[in-house]
CSV table of C-alpha atoms and ligand atoms in Angstrom, one decimal:
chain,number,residue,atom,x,y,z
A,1,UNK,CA,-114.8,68.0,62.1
A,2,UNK,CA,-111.9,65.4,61.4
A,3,UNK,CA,-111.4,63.7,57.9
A,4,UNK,CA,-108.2,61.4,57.6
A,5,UNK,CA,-107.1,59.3,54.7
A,6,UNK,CA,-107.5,55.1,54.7
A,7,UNK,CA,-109.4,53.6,57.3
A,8,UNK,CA,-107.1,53.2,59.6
A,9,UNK,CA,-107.2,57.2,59.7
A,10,UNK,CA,-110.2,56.5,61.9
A,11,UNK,CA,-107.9,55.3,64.8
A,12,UNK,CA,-106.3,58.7,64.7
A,13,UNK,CA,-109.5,61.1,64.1
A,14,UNK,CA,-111.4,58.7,66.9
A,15,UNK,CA,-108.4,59.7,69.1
A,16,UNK,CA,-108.0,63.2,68.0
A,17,UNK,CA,-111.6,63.6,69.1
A,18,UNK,CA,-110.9,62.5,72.3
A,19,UNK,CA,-107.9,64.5,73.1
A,20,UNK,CA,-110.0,67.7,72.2
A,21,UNK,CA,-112.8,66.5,74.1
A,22,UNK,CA,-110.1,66.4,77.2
A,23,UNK,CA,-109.2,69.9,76.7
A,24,UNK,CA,-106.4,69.3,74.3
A,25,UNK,CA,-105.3,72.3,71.4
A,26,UNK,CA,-105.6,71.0,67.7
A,27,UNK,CA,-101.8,69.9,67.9
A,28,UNK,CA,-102.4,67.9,70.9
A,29,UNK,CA,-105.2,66.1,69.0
A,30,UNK,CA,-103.0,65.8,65.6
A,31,UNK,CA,-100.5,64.7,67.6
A,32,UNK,CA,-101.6,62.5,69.2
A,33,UNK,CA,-104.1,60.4,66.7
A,34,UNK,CA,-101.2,60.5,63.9
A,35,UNK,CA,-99.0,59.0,66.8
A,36,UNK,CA,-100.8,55.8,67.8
A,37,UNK,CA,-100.7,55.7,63.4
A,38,UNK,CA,-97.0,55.6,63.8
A,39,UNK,CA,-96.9,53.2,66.7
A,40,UNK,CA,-99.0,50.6,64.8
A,41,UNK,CA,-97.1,51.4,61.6
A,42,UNK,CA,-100.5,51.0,60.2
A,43,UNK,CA,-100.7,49.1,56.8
A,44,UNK,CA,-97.0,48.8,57.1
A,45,UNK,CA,-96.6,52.6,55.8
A,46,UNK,CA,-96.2,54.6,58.7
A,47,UNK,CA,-93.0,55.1,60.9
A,48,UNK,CA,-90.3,52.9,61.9
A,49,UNK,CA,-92.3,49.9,61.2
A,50,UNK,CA,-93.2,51.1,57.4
A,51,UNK,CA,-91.6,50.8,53.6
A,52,UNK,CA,-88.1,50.1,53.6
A,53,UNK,CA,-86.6,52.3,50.8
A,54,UNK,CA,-84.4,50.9,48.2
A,55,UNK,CA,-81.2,50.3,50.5
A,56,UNK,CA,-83.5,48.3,53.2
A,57,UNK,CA,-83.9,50.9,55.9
A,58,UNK,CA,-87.0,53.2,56.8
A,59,UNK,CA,-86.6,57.3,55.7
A,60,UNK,CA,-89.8,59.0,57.2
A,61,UNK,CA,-91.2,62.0,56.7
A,62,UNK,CA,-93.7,64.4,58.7
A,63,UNK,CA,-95.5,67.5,58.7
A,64,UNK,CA,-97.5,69.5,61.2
A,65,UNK,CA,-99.2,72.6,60.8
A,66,UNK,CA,-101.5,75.0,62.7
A,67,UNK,CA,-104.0,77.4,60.7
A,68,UNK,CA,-103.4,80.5,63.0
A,69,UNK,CA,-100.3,82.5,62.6
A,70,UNK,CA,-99.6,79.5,60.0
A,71,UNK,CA,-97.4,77.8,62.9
A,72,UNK,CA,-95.3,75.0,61.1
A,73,UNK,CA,-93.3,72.0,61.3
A,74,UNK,CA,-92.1,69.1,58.7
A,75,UNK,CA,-88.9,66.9,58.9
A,76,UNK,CA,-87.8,64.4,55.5
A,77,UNK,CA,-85.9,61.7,55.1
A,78,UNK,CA,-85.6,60.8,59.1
A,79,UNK,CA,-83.6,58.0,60.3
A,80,UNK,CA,-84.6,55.8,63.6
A,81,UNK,CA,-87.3,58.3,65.1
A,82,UNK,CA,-90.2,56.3,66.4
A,83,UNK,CA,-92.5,59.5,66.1
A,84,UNK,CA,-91.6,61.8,63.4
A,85,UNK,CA,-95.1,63.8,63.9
A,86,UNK,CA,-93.6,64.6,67.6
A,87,UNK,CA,-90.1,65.9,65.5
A,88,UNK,CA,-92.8,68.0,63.4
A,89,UNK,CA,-94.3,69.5,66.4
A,90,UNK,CA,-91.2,70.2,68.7
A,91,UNK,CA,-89.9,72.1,65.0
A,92,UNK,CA,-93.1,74.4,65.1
A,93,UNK,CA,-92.9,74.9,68.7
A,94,UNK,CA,-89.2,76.0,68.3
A,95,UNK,CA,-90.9,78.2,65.9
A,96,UNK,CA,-87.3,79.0,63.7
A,97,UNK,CA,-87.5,76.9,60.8
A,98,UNK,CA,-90.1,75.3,58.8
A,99,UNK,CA,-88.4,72.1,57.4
A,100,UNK,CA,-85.5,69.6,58.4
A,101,UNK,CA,-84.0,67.0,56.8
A,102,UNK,CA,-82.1,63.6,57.1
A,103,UNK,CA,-79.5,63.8,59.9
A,104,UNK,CA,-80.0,67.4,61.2
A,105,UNK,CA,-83.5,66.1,61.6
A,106,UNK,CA,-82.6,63.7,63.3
A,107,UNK,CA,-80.5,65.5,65.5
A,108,UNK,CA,-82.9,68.1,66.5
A,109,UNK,CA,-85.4,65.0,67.2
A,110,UNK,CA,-82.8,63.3,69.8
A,111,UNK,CA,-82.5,66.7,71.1
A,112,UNK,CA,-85.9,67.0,72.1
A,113,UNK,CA,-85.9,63.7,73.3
A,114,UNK,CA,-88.0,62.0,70.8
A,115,UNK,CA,-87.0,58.2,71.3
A,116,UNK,CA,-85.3,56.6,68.8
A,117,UNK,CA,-84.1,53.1,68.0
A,118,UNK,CA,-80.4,52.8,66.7
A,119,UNK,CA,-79.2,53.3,63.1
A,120,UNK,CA,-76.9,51.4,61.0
A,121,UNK,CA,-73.5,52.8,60.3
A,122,UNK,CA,-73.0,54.9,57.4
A,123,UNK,CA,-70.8,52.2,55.4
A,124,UNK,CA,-72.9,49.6,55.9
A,125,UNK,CA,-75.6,51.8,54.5
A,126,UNK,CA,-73.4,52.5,51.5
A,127,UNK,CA,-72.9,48.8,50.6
A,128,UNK,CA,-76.4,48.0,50.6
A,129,UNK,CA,-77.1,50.8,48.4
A,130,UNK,CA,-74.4,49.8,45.9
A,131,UNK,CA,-75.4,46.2,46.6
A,132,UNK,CA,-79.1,46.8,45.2
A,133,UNK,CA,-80.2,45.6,41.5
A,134,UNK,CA,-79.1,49.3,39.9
A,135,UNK,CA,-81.2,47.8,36.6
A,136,UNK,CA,-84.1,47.9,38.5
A,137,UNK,CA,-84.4,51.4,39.6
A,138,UNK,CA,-87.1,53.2,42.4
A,139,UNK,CA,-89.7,50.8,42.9
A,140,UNK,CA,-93.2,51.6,44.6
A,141,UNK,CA,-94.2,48.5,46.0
A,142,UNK,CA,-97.1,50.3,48.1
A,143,UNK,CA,-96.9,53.3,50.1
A,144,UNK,CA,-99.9,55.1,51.9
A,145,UNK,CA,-99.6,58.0,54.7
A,146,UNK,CA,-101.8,59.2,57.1
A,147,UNK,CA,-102.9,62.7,57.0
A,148,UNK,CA,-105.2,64.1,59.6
A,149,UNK,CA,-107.2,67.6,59.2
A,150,UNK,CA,-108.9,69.6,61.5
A,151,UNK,CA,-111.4,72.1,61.9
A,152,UNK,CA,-111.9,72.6,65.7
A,153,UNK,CA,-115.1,74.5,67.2
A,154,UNK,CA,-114.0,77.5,67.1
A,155,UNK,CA,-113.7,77.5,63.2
A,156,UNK,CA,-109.7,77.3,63.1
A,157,UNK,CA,-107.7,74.5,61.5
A,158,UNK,CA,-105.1,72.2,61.3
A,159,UNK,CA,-103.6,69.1,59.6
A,160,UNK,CA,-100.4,66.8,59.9
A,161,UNK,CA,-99.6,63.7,58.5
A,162,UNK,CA,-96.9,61.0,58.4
A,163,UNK,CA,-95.2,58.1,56.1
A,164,UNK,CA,-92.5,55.7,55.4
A,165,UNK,CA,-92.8,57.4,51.4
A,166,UNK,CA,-92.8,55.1,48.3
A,167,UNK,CA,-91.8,51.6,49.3
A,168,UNK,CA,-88.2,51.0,47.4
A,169,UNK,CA,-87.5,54.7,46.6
A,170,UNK,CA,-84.1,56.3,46.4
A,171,UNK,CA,-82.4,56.7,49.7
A,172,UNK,CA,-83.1,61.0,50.4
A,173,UNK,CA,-86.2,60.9,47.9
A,174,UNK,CA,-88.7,63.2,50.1
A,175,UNK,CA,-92.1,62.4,49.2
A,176,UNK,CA,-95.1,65.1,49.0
A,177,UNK,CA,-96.1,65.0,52.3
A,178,UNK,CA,-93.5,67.1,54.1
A,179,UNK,CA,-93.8,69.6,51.6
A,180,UNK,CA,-96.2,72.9,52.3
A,181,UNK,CA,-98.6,72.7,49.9
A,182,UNK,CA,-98.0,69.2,48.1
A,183,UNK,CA,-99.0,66.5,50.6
A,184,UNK,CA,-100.3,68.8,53.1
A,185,UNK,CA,-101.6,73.0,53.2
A,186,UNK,CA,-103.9,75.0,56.1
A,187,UNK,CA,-105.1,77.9,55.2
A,188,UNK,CA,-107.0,79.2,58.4
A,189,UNK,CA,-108.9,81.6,56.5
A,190,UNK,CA,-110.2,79.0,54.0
A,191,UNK,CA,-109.9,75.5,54.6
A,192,UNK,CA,-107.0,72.7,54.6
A,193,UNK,CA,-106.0,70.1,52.1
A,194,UNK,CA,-103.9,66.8,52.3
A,195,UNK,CA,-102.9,64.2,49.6
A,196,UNK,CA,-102.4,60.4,49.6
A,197,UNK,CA,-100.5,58.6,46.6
A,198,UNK,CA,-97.4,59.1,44.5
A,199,UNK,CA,-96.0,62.3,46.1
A,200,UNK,CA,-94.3,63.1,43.1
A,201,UNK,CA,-97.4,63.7,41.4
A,202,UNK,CA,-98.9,65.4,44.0
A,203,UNK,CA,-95.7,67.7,44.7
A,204,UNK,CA,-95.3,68.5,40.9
A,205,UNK,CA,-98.7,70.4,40.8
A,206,UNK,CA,-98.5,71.8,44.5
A,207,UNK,CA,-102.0,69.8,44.5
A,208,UNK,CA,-103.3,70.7,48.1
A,209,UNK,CA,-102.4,74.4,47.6
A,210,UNK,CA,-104.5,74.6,44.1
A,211,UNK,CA,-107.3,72.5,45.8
A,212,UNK,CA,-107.4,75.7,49.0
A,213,UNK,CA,-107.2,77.8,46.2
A,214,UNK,CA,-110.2,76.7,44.4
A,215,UNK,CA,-112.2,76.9,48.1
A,216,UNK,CA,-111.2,80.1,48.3
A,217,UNK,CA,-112.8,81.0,44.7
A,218,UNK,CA,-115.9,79.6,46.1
A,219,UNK,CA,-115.7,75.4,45.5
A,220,UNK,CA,-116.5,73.4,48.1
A,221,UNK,CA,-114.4,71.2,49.3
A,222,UNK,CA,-115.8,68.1,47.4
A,223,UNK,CA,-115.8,70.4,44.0
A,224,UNK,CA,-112.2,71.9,44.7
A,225,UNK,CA,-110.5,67.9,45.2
A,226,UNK,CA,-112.0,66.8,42.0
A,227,UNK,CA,-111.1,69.7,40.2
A,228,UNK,CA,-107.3,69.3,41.1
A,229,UNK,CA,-107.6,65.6,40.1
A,230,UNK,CA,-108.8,66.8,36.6
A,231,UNK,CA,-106.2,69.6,36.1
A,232,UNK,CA,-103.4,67.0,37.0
A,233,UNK,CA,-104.6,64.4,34.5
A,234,UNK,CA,-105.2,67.5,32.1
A,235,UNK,CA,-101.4,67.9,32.3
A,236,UNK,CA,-99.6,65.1,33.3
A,237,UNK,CA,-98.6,62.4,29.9
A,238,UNK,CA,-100.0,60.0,32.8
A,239,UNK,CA,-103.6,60.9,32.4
A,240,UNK,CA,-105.4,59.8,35.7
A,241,UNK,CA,-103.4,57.2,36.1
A,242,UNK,CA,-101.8,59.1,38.7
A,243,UNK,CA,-102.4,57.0,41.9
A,244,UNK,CA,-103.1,60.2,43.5
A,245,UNK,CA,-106.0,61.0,46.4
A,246,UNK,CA,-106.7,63.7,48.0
A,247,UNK,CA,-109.1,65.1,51.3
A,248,UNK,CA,-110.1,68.3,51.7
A,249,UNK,CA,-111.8,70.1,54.7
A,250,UNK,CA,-113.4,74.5,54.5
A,251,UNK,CA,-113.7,76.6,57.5
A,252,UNK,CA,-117.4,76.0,57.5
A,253,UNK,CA,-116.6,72.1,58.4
A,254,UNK,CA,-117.4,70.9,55.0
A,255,UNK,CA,-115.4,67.8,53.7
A,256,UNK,CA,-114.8,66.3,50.7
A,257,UNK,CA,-112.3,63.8,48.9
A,258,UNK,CA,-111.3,62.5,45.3
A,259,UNK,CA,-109.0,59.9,43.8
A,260,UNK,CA,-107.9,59.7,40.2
A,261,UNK,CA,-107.8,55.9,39.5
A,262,UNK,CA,-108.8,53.9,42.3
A,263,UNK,CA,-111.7,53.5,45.6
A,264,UNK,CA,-110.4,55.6,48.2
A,265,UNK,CA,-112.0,54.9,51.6
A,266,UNK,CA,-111.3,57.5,54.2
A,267,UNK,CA,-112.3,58.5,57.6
A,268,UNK,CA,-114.5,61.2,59.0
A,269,UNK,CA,-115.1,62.0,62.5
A,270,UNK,CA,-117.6,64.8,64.5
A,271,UNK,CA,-119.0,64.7,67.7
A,272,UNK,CA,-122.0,63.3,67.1
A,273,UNK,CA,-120.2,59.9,65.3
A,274,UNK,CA,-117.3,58.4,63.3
A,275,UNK,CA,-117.1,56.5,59.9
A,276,UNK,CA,-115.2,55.3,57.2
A,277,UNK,CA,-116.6,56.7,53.7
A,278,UNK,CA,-115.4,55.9,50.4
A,279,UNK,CA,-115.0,57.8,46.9
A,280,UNK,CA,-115.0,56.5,43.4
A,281,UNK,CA,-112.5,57.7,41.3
A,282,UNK,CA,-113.0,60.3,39.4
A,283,UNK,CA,-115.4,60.1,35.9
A,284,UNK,CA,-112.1,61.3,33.5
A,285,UNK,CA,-113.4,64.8,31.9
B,1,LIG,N1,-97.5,60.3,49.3
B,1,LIG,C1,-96.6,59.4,49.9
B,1,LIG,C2,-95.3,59.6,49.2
B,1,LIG,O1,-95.2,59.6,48.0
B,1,LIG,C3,-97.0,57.9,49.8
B,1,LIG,C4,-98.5,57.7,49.9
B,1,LIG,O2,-99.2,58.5,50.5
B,1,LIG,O3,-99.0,56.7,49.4
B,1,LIG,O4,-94.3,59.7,50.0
C-alpha cells in the first residue's frame, strides 16, 4: 500500500510500486518515485525547479525514513542539489546524524556525489535579500510537497517526502517536512503519517506525530487525520483556516487523509491498481 499527497504523487507511488515489484527495499522505492517528483519539479514545488524563496533562489528540504530500527535521514534549507531525497538517503545510510542543514548539507550531498547545479555567490545572495520589498514580508505564493508512505508486504513502513517550502519565505525558514514528526513520522509498530500545507502549522502541533499517536490509541487512520485537523483548529486563533492536509497510512494497510479548508486530491497505489482520490475538508466541530 502507497498513499502520496496531490496527484502528481501518483507518478511516484506508480514508480514506487514498480521498484518493489523489481526487488527493490522500501527506500529504493521512496527513492526512487519521490526522485522522478523532483526531476519534473512537479507543480513547480519540488526541487531545483520549485518556489523561489524571498531572495530569488530555491532552499529545499527532504526527509527519509525507514520504520525498522527507525533508520533516518532529512536535510533543510539545501542549495543546488538536484535530488535532495538522495541527500536524505545517503544521511540515513551514513547512519550518524539525523538532520543537516544549509551548506553542511550541502556539503555532505557533493560528497556523496549527488549532482548539483552551481550556486550564486554569497554577496550576490546578500544584495538580493536586502534588495527585496522588506514591507512586504514572507509571502506564500503556493507551495505543495510530495510525501510518499509506505507499507510494504511484509507489514513494515516507510515515508519520505520533498519540497521547495513556502514560495517567498525567508531565506533558512525550514518548513515542516524535514522535521520528525511535523511533515513526516514512521512508526513501524503503528503506522506512518505525512502533512501537506503551511509547515508552520503543521510543525507547531508536531501534527503527524499526534496523528500515529491517535492510531496507536486505536483510530484508524482516516479517524486519527481528522482528529489532528480538529485539535489544531481547536487551538490555533486561525480556526481551520490552516491550509493544512495531511495522509495517513497503519500497519494493517489502512489509509486515510484530511484537509482543514480546502479539496485535497491524493494518490493511492496497491498492487491490484492506482488512483487519485480526493477528501473534503473537514465539517468544523
Ligand atoms: N509544507 C510545506 C512547507 O511549508 C509546503 C507544502 O507542502 O505546501 O514547507
Amino acid at each position: 500500500m502507497l498513499i502520496a499527497t496531490w496527484p502528481f504523487g501518483k507518478i511516484a507511488t506508480d514508480l514506487a510500486l514498480a521498484k518493489l515489484a523489481a526487488g527493490g527495499s522500501r527506500l529504493d522505492a521512496i527513492e526512487t518515485g519521490i526522485r522522478e517528483i523532483e526531476r519534473q519539479s512537479c507543480d513547480g514545488s519540488v526541487g531545483l525547479g520549485g518556489k523561489p524563496n524571498a531572495a530569488g533562489y530555491a532552499q529545499l528540504d527532504a526527509c527519509i525514513v525507514d520504520g525498522p530500527g527507525r533508520r533516518s535521514g532529512s536535510v533543510a534549507g539545501l542549495e543546488g542539489i538536484v535530488h535532495p531525497i538522495s541527500a536524505a538517503r545517503a544521511l540515513l545510510e551514513h547512519g550518524k546524524h539525523a538532520m543537516l542543514v544549509g551548506e553542511g548539507a550541502r556539503w555532505f550531498a557533493l560528497d556523496h556525489g549527488i549532482a548539483s547545479v552551481p550556486i550564486d555567490e554569497l554577496s550576490a545572495k546578500k544584495q538580493a535579500w536586502r534588495a527585496r520589498d522588506r514591507s512586504q514580508g514572507p509571502q506564500t505564493s503556493g507551495h505543495d510537497t510530495v510525501t510518499v508512505l509506505l507499507r510494504a508486504a511484509d507489514g513494515h513502513l516507510a515515508g519520505g517526502c520533498s519540497t521547495s517550502g513556502a514560495g517567498g519565505k525567508l531565506p533558512g525558514r525550514v518548513g515542516d517536512s524535514p522535521i520528525f514528526g511535523g511533515g513526516l513520522f514512521v512508526d513501524d509498530e503503528v503506522g506512518a503519517a505525512g502533512a501537506t500545507g503551511i509547515g508552520e502549522n503543521v510543525m507547531r502541533y508536531a501534527a503527524t506525530c499526534l496523528i500515529v499517536e491517535r492510531m496507536r490509541s486505536g483510530m484508524t487512520p482516516q479517524q486519527a487525520c481528522e482528529d489532528v485537523v480538529h485539535h489544531i483548529a481547536r487551538q490555533d486563533p486561525r480556526g481551520y483556516q490552516l491550509d493544512v492536509c495531511f495522509i495517513a497510512v497503519d500497519k494493517q494497510g489502512r489509509v486515510g487523509a484530511a484537509a482543514s479548508n480546502s479539496v485535497f486530491p491524493f494518490a493511492v497505489t496497491t498492487a491490484t491498481g492506482s488512483r487519485v482520490l480526493e477528501v473534503q475538508p473537514v465539517t468544523p466541530r
